[in-house]
């Protein structure tokens, strides 16, 4: 996960303050008593998670009830699944080792991975195995042998950040000899192209705030975005303040448009105008609107002149002078299936008043995904409203409550990767790459030593032989499952640390049971953007079965690698938490904020910070608009780059130097499309990816015990499929079962199968096996977006669906493997 996502304080800044943290010794002894650290066996504990802050009710040492925190204006219905996940049948109880690995050693019978034959071992035995394997692989293959780029939605909390803890242990114990990853699955394409275009990451930055949007925006466009659904969760602890503003906007009665192949929760909430675009064609639609603006003379030539670079190089493409194809409304209509007249009226509407183009991220999680947000910025530039209150574009209104005004709050540091031992990639020059783009992991395994391109650089894939995964579920999040299963066999050793028997754990050699975040103490912000409070994430219950904290597991591994002290720095859990808090307190005091001392904070459980009037008026790019010379953007020209000379220099055939409509490898009704239905693998309304899929929540959405698949009535009728039928969804890459929901909510030609359904192969470990539950990534392609960003293409892919008439295989994935 990119550090940019958290409220990141660099290692250097953190070290500067170490002397102040020295005062830690003065912690009051009462705080260190476990009784004070969390509720007694009975009572109520305030804590938090990606789903928000809540009070957990504990009876006789068991967690029995959840009440949302009073400061949460719109608690997520998923909270009840959070509690259930702790006690679910899929909980990993003990350290387990795959039998062949245990008996015959690393690399034994790798084709049996996923078949579920595990043996219980003691913690000591498991940790010895892990440490010895790390040493052996490092010694045999050098620093490129260990892959620790482990990605995913580890739990909230500044201390128990299992991915940082993993890398910290390897930094101090293996001297940094491991391969890491860069980027993420969420915004890989956008976060690489946007710095070329806007000079910033854009996707994880504050938006023009909601109070300004409510007051000034006339037309609010959600372009492939479903903020009502996706703001339920946050990277830190969700504040849910967006929901208050969505209601306020709705109350104004102003126009909302949803451009989406699915009639979203957001479209329903606003009773919005729904434009059911053909998926994967948004760049074409944007070009059609842009062309109309230009030929009708409605574009803002002054804005383009003063604030952007390269419109003159883009214009010949828009007008068709370079390729003989004007990107007219008629041209676009043919591709995106939005009528030309409607495209033209959008161009009019967008110029009539203030228009906010709020885009989600699915449209960049697609082949050539770099183009869509680049074109969105170009369109917003032609409208000339960037930097005006309520106008322009936004790439984070749907995520972690972006656009909620930021409080005057200090920022918590967190546990670091522990770079004190090495500067990560010292070995890079003569070996492979020390970092791979995160979603290239399967390509890395398939092609060690092979070249890959990334954002102007060329490097070699390292020869990884051991993978260590914590806080992520690649057998849910990565595309093209069957290809992945084969690539995984190149690994001699796979270690997985989780609290659920995920598909990834089932494909491991060594499985270590971690605690959930409710079995330990931590500290976190409430509100990624609003920073509205700092929360004591107090322990609710004692660890279940033999689960241990990631921190303690990695401290023990660091010890076996010879360096426990460098890992723990001699601090206990509460000492770490207090050290982070003290750092924030110091920052706050330097800026005259009112920050309670640690003892009162911990006792209270939460410290809320005020939001200034100024914060409620923040306009993104307002400064730039006001003074482009004194407040230039971070691009080479200091302006919005509609044309990028840097990208031109890279000379990539799959990412030209200005936004361009490029045919993806496959799309609905596209040239040579082999299958008739597009797979919309958007994010689930009732869980977070694969998390909570194993809980009671599933009862509310599963159809015939399987993952739901939403099918348009026309497509269902053509195939004789009825509501509630079990269907087989298939293409050349894989096949899954799902339960049919027939609904007009999805446009014809598009089926929706949410990402995160647990992979349940009928023949575990065998590539191509039928998946009994419905993991959509059995069907999606594993290629990168382009040489520029190498992002995943989870939202690309075609399939077909048929009524399943065979013998129904049982869904078994929500129980632990036999004997575990
Ligand atoms: N087709 C398709 N694929 C997609 C997407 C899509 O839209 N379409 N979306 C992509 C996106 S944006 C993302 S972010 C990824 C999500 O992919 P992931 O983040 O990998 O998905 P999660 O299900 O959240 O997996 C997190 C895992 O971490 C474990 N975990 C949580 N807390 C802890 C902890 O404290 N310690 C340990 N040891 N483990 C912990 C959980 O039990 C869970 O198994 O999926 C991507 N894949
Ligand atoms: N409830 C819930 N909330 C979440 C998450 C979750 O798992 N569950 N995950 C979180 C994470 S990690 C992330 S990265 C974000 C993801 O945020 P997004 O990537 O924005 O979420 P998605 O649901 O994948 O897609 C948003 C919308 O795009 C639409 N869409 C799909 N393809 C196309 C297309 O080609 N064109 C257009 N115009 N629209 C299209 C989908 O139908 C959907 O309504 O959400 C976060 N919030
Ligand atoms: Mo994501």
PDB file of C-alpha atoms in Angstrom, residues 585-730:
ATOM      1  CA  UNK A 585       0.948  16.133  20.906  1.00  0.00           C
ATOM      2  CA  UNK A 586       4.236  17.916  20.314  1.00  0.00           C
ATOM      3  CA  UNK A 587       3.215  18.898  16.793  1.00  0.00           C
ATOM      4  CA  UNK A 588      -0.103  20.160  18.103  1.00  0.00           C
ATOM      5  CA  UNK A 589       1.484  22.238  20.812  1.00  0.00           C
ATOM      6  CA  UNK A 590       3.898  23.818  18.307  1.00  0.00           C
ATOM      7  CA  UNK A 591       0.839  24.926  16.344  1.00  0.00           C
ATOM      8  CA  UNK A 592      -1.192  26.095  19.337  1.00  0.00           C
ATOM      9  CA  UNK A 593      -3.691  23.248  19.128  1.00  0.00           C
ATOM     10  CA  UNK A 594      -5.501  22.028  22.149  1.00  0.00           C
ATOM     11  CA  UNK A 595      -4.290  18.435  22.581  1.00  0.00           C
ATOM     12  CA  UNK A 596      -5.117  16.459  25.718  1.00  0.00           C
ATOM     13  CA  UNK A 597      -2.284  14.659  27.483  1.00  0.00           C
ATOM     14  CA  UNK A 598      -1.954  10.936  26.798  1.00  0.00           C
ATOM     15  CA  UNK A 599      -3.417   9.761  30.047  1.00  0.00           C
ATOM     16  CA  UNK A 600      -6.636  11.741  29.678  1.00  0.00           C
ATOM     17  CA  UNK A 601      -6.838  10.815  25.998  1.00  0.00           C
ATOM     18  CA  UNK A 602      -6.489   7.103  26.666  1.00  0.00           C
ATOM     19  CA  UNK A 603      -9.018   7.280  29.447  1.00  0.00           C
ATOM     20  CA  UNK A 604     -11.502   9.204  27.297  1.00  0.00           C
ATOM     21  CA  UNK A 605     -10.759   7.000  24.272  1.00  0.00           C
ATOM     22  CA  UNK A 606     -11.063   9.749  21.709  1.00  0.00           C
ATOM     23  CA  UNK A 607      -9.833  13.309  21.125  1.00  0.00           C
ATOM     24  CA  UNK A 608     -11.954  15.344  18.728  1.00  0.00           C
ATOM     25  CA  UNK A 609     -10.443  18.306  16.849  1.00  0.00           C
ATOM     26  CA  UNK A 610     -12.176  21.456  15.605  1.00  0.00           C
ATOM     27  CA  UNK A 611     -12.796  22.304  11.946  1.00  0.00           C
ATOM     28  CA  UNK A 612     -12.010  25.908  11.035  1.00  0.00           C
ATOM     29  CA  UNK A 613     -14.172  28.123   8.842  1.00  0.00           C
ATOM     30  CA  UNK A 614     -11.277  28.343   6.455  1.00  0.00           C
ATOM     31  CA  UNK A 615     -11.190  24.551   6.065  1.00  0.00           C
ATOM     32  CA  UNK A 616     -14.863  24.652   5.132  1.00  0.00           C
ATOM     33  CA  UNK A 617     -14.038  26.888   2.180  1.00  0.00           C
ATOM     34  CA  UNK A 618     -11.160  24.940   0.666  1.00  0.00           C
ATOM     35  CA  UNK A 619     -11.152  24.952  -3.131  1.00  0.00           C
ATOM     36  CA  UNK A 620      -8.756  22.536  -4.800  1.00  0.00           C
ATOM     37  CA  UNK A 621      -6.450  24.447  -7.182  1.00  0.00           C
ATOM     38  CA  UNK A 622      -7.888  27.741  -5.939  1.00  0.00           C
ATOM     39  CA  UNK A 623      -4.327  28.974  -5.300  1.00  0.00           C
ATOM     40  CA  UNK A 624      -3.138  27.918  -8.714  1.00  0.00           C
ATOM     41  CA  UNK A 625      -6.021  29.666 -10.368  1.00  0.00           C
ATOM     42  CA  UNK A 626      -5.388  32.822  -8.416  1.00  0.00           C
ATOM     43  CA  UNK A 627      -1.672  32.947  -9.146  1.00  0.00           C
ATOM     44  CA  UNK A 628      -0.329  30.400 -11.639  1.00  0.00           C
ATOM     45  CA  UNK A 629       3.138  31.940 -11.529  1.00  0.00           C
ATOM     46  CA  UNK A 630       3.595  31.968  -7.775  1.00  0.00           C
ATOM     47  CA  UNK A 631       1.670  28.717  -7.231  1.00  0.00           C
ATOM     48  CA  UNK A 632       2.737  26.598 -10.201  1.00  0.00           C
ATOM     49  CA  UNK A 633       1.817  22.937 -10.414  1.00  0.00           C
ATOM     50  CA  UNK A 634       4.504  20.306  -9.880  1.00  0.00           C
ATOM     51  CA  UNK A 635       4.617  19.380 -13.592  1.00  0.00           C
ATOM     52  CA  UNK A 636       7.613  20.199 -15.824  1.00  0.00           C
ATOM     53  CA  UNK A 637       5.767  23.208 -17.306  1.00  0.00           C
ATOM     54  CA  UNK A 638       4.145  24.177 -14.003  1.00  0.00           C
ATOM     55  CA  UNK A 639       0.806  23.884 -15.826  1.00  0.00           C
ATOM     56  CA  UNK A 640      -1.832  21.220 -16.391  1.00  0.00           C
ATOM     57  CA  UNK A 641      -0.243  18.989 -19.017  1.00  0.00           C
ATOM     58  CA  UNK A 642      -2.675  17.977 -21.723  1.00  0.00           C
ATOM     59  CA  UNK A 643       0.452  16.986 -23.608  1.00  0.00           C
ATOM     60  CA  UNK A 644       3.408  15.496 -21.741  1.00  0.00           C
ATOM     61  CA  UNK A 645       6.880  15.770 -23.185  1.00  0.00           C
ATOM     62  CA  UNK A 646       8.103  13.348 -20.552  1.00  0.00           C
ATOM     63  CA  UNK A 647       5.648  10.719 -21.694  1.00  0.00           C
ATOM     64  CA  UNK A 648       6.527  11.536 -25.297  1.00  0.00           C
ATOM     65  CA  UNK A 649      10.161  10.694 -24.493  1.00  0.00           C
ATOM     66  CA  UNK A 650       9.144   7.289 -23.152  1.00  0.00           C
ATOM     67  CA  UNK A 651       7.828   6.473 -26.595  1.00  0.00           C
ATOM     68  CA  UNK A 652       5.360   3.825 -25.391  1.00  0.00           C
ATOM     69  CA  UNK A 653       3.059   2.305 -27.976  1.00  0.00           C
ATOM     70  CA  UNK A 654       0.385   1.867 -25.308  1.00  0.00           C
ATOM     71  CA  UNK A 655       0.507   5.316 -23.708  1.00  0.00           C
ATOM     72  CA  UNK A 656       0.733   8.220 -26.167  1.00  0.00           C
ATOM     73  CA  UNK A 657       1.736  11.734 -25.019  1.00  0.00           C
ATOM     74  CA  UNK A 658      -1.847  13.103 -24.926  1.00  0.00           C
ATOM     75  CA  UNK A 659      -5.125  11.484 -23.901  1.00  0.00           C
ATOM     76  CA  UNK A 660      -6.195   9.073 -26.594  1.00  0.00           C
ATOM     77  CA  UNK A 661      -9.010   6.597 -27.178  1.00  0.00           C
ATOM     78  CA  UNK A 662      -7.348   3.190 -27.441  1.00  0.00           C
ATOM     79  CA  UNK A 663      -9.155  -0.089 -27.987  1.00  0.00           C
ATOM     80  CA  UNK A 664      -8.642  -2.369 -24.979  1.00  0.00           C
ATOM     81  CA  UNK A 665      -7.762  -6.040 -25.428  1.00  0.00           C
ATOM     82  CA  UNK A 666     -11.447  -6.796 -25.097  1.00  0.00           C
ATOM     83  CA  UNK A 667     -14.638  -4.870 -24.512  1.00  0.00           C
ATOM     84  CA  UNK A 668     -18.360  -5.180 -25.038  1.00  0.00           C
ATOM     85  CA  UNK A 669     -19.130  -5.088 -28.803  1.00  0.00           C
ATOM     86  CA  UNK A 670     -15.472  -4.260 -29.406  1.00  0.00           C
ATOM     87  CA  UNK A 671     -13.523  -5.448 -32.441  1.00  0.00           C
ATOM     88  CA  UNK A 672     -13.134  -9.211 -32.251  1.00  0.00           C
ATOM     89  CA  UNK A 673     -14.991  -9.522 -28.930  1.00  0.00           C
ATOM     90  CA  UNK A 674     -15.162 -13.255 -28.260  1.00  0.00           C
ATOM     91  CA  UNK A 675     -17.743 -13.202 -25.450  1.00  0.00           C
ATOM     92  CA  UNK A 676     -21.016 -11.258 -25.315  1.00  0.00           C
ATOM     93  CA  UNK A 677     -21.111  -9.900 -21.749  1.00  0.00           C
ATOM     94  CA  UNK A 678     -18.923  -7.401 -19.908  1.00  0.00           C
ATOM     95  CA  UNK A 679     -17.981  -8.310 -16.329  1.00  0.00           C
ATOM     96  CA  UNK A 680     -18.508  -5.434 -13.915  1.00  0.00           C
ATOM     97  CA  UNK A 681     -16.364  -6.470 -10.928  1.00  0.00           C
ATOM     98  CA  UNK A 682     -17.062  -3.436  -8.801  1.00  0.00           C
ATOM     99  CA  UNK A 683     -16.649  -3.190  -5.050  1.00  0.00           C
ATOM    100  CA  UNK A 684     -19.247  -4.879  -2.851  1.00  0.00           C
ATOM    101  CA  UNK A 685     -21.859  -2.912  -0.938  1.00  0.00           C
ATOM    102  CA  UNK A 686     -21.975  -5.494   1.841  1.00  0.00           C
ATOM    103  CA  UNK A 687     -18.324  -6.115   2.647  1.00  0.00           C
ATOM    104  CA  UNK A 688     -14.801  -4.789   2.141  1.00  0.00           C
ATOM    105  CA  UNK A 689     -13.294  -6.824  -0.714  1.00  0.00           C
ATOM    106  CA  UNK A 690     -13.034 -10.355   0.649  1.00  0.00           C
ATOM    107  CA  UNK A 691     -13.242  -9.199   4.257  1.00  0.00           C
ATOM    108  CA  UNK A 692     -16.473 -10.166   6.037  1.00  0.00           C
ATOM    109  CA  UNK A 693     -17.443 -12.520   3.187  1.00  0.00           C
ATOM    110  CA  UNK A 694     -17.146 -15.296   5.759  1.00  0.00           C
ATOM    111  CA  UNK A 695     -19.662 -13.685   8.142  1.00  0.00           C
ATOM    112  CA  UNK A 696     -23.409 -13.433   8.784  1.00  0.00           C
ATOM    113  CA  UNK A 697     -23.565 -10.579   6.286  1.00  0.00           C
ATOM    114  CA  UNK A 698     -23.399 -13.142   3.502  1.00  0.00           C
ATOM    115  CA  UNK A 699     -26.848 -14.432   4.453  1.00  0.00           C
ATOM    116  CA  UNK A 700     -28.291 -11.106   3.332  1.00  0.00           C
ATOM    117  CA  UNK A 701     -26.871 -11.195  -0.188  1.00  0.00           C
ATOM    118  CA  UNK A 702     -25.897 -14.736  -1.215  1.00  0.00           C
ATOM    119  CA  UNK A 703     -28.166 -16.335  -3.827  1.00  0.00           C
ATOM    120  CA  UNK A 704     -28.483 -20.106  -3.646  1.00  0.00           C
ATOM    121  CA  UNK A 705     -25.539 -19.935  -1.253  1.00  0.00           C
ATOM    122  CA  UNK A 706     -23.298 -18.346  -3.901  1.00  0.00           C
ATOM    123  CA  UNK A 707     -22.021 -14.911  -4.786  1.00  0.00           C
ATOM    124  CA  UNK A 708     -24.768 -12.908  -6.533  1.00  0.00           C
ATOM    125  CA  UNK A 709     -24.462 -12.173 -10.252  1.00  0.00           C
ATOM    126  CA  UNK A 710     -26.715  -9.365 -11.480  1.00  0.00           C
ATOM    127  CA  UNK A 711     -28.004  -9.951 -15.004  1.00  0.00           C
ATOM    128  CA  UNK A 712     -30.195  -7.732 -17.154  1.00  0.00           C
ATOM    129  CA  UNK A 713     -33.624  -9.284 -17.951  1.00  0.00           C
ATOM    130  CA  UNK A 714     -32.878  -9.304 -21.698  1.00  0.00           C
ATOM    131  CA  UNK A 715     -29.664 -11.255 -21.242  1.00  0.00           C
ATOM    132  CA  UNK A 716     -31.306 -13.600 -18.766  1.00  0.00           C
ATOM    133  CA  UNK A 717     -34.290 -14.271 -21.018  1.00  0.00           C
ATOM    134  CA  UNK A 718     -32.031 -14.998 -23.988  1.00  0.00           C
ATOM    135  CA  UNK A 719     -30.384 -17.711 -21.888  1.00  0.00           C
ATOM    136  CA  UNK A 720     -33.408 -19.082 -20.077  1.00  0.00           C
ATOM    137  CA  UNK A 721     -32.090 -17.885 -16.725  1.00  0.00           C
ATOM    138  CA  UNK A 722     -34.506 -17.133 -13.890  1.00  0.00           C
ATOM    139  CA  UNK A 723     -34.027 -15.154 -10.715  1.00  0.00           C
ATOM    140  CA  UNK A 724     -32.360 -17.351  -8.085  1.00  0.00           C
ATOM    141  CA  UNK A 725     -30.912 -19.836 -10.590  1.00  0.00           C
ATOM    142  CA  UNK A 726     -27.374 -21.012 -10.138  1.00  0.00           C
ATOM    143  CA  UNK A 727     -25.434 -19.888 -13.190  1.00  0.00           C
ATOM    144  CA  UNK A 728     -22.021 -20.702 -14.573  1.00  0.00           C
ATOM    145  CA  UNK A 729     -20.054 -17.659 -15.671  1.00  0.00           C
ATOM    146  CA  UNK A 730     -17.197 -18.557 -17.970  1.00  0.00           C
TER     147      UNK A 730
END
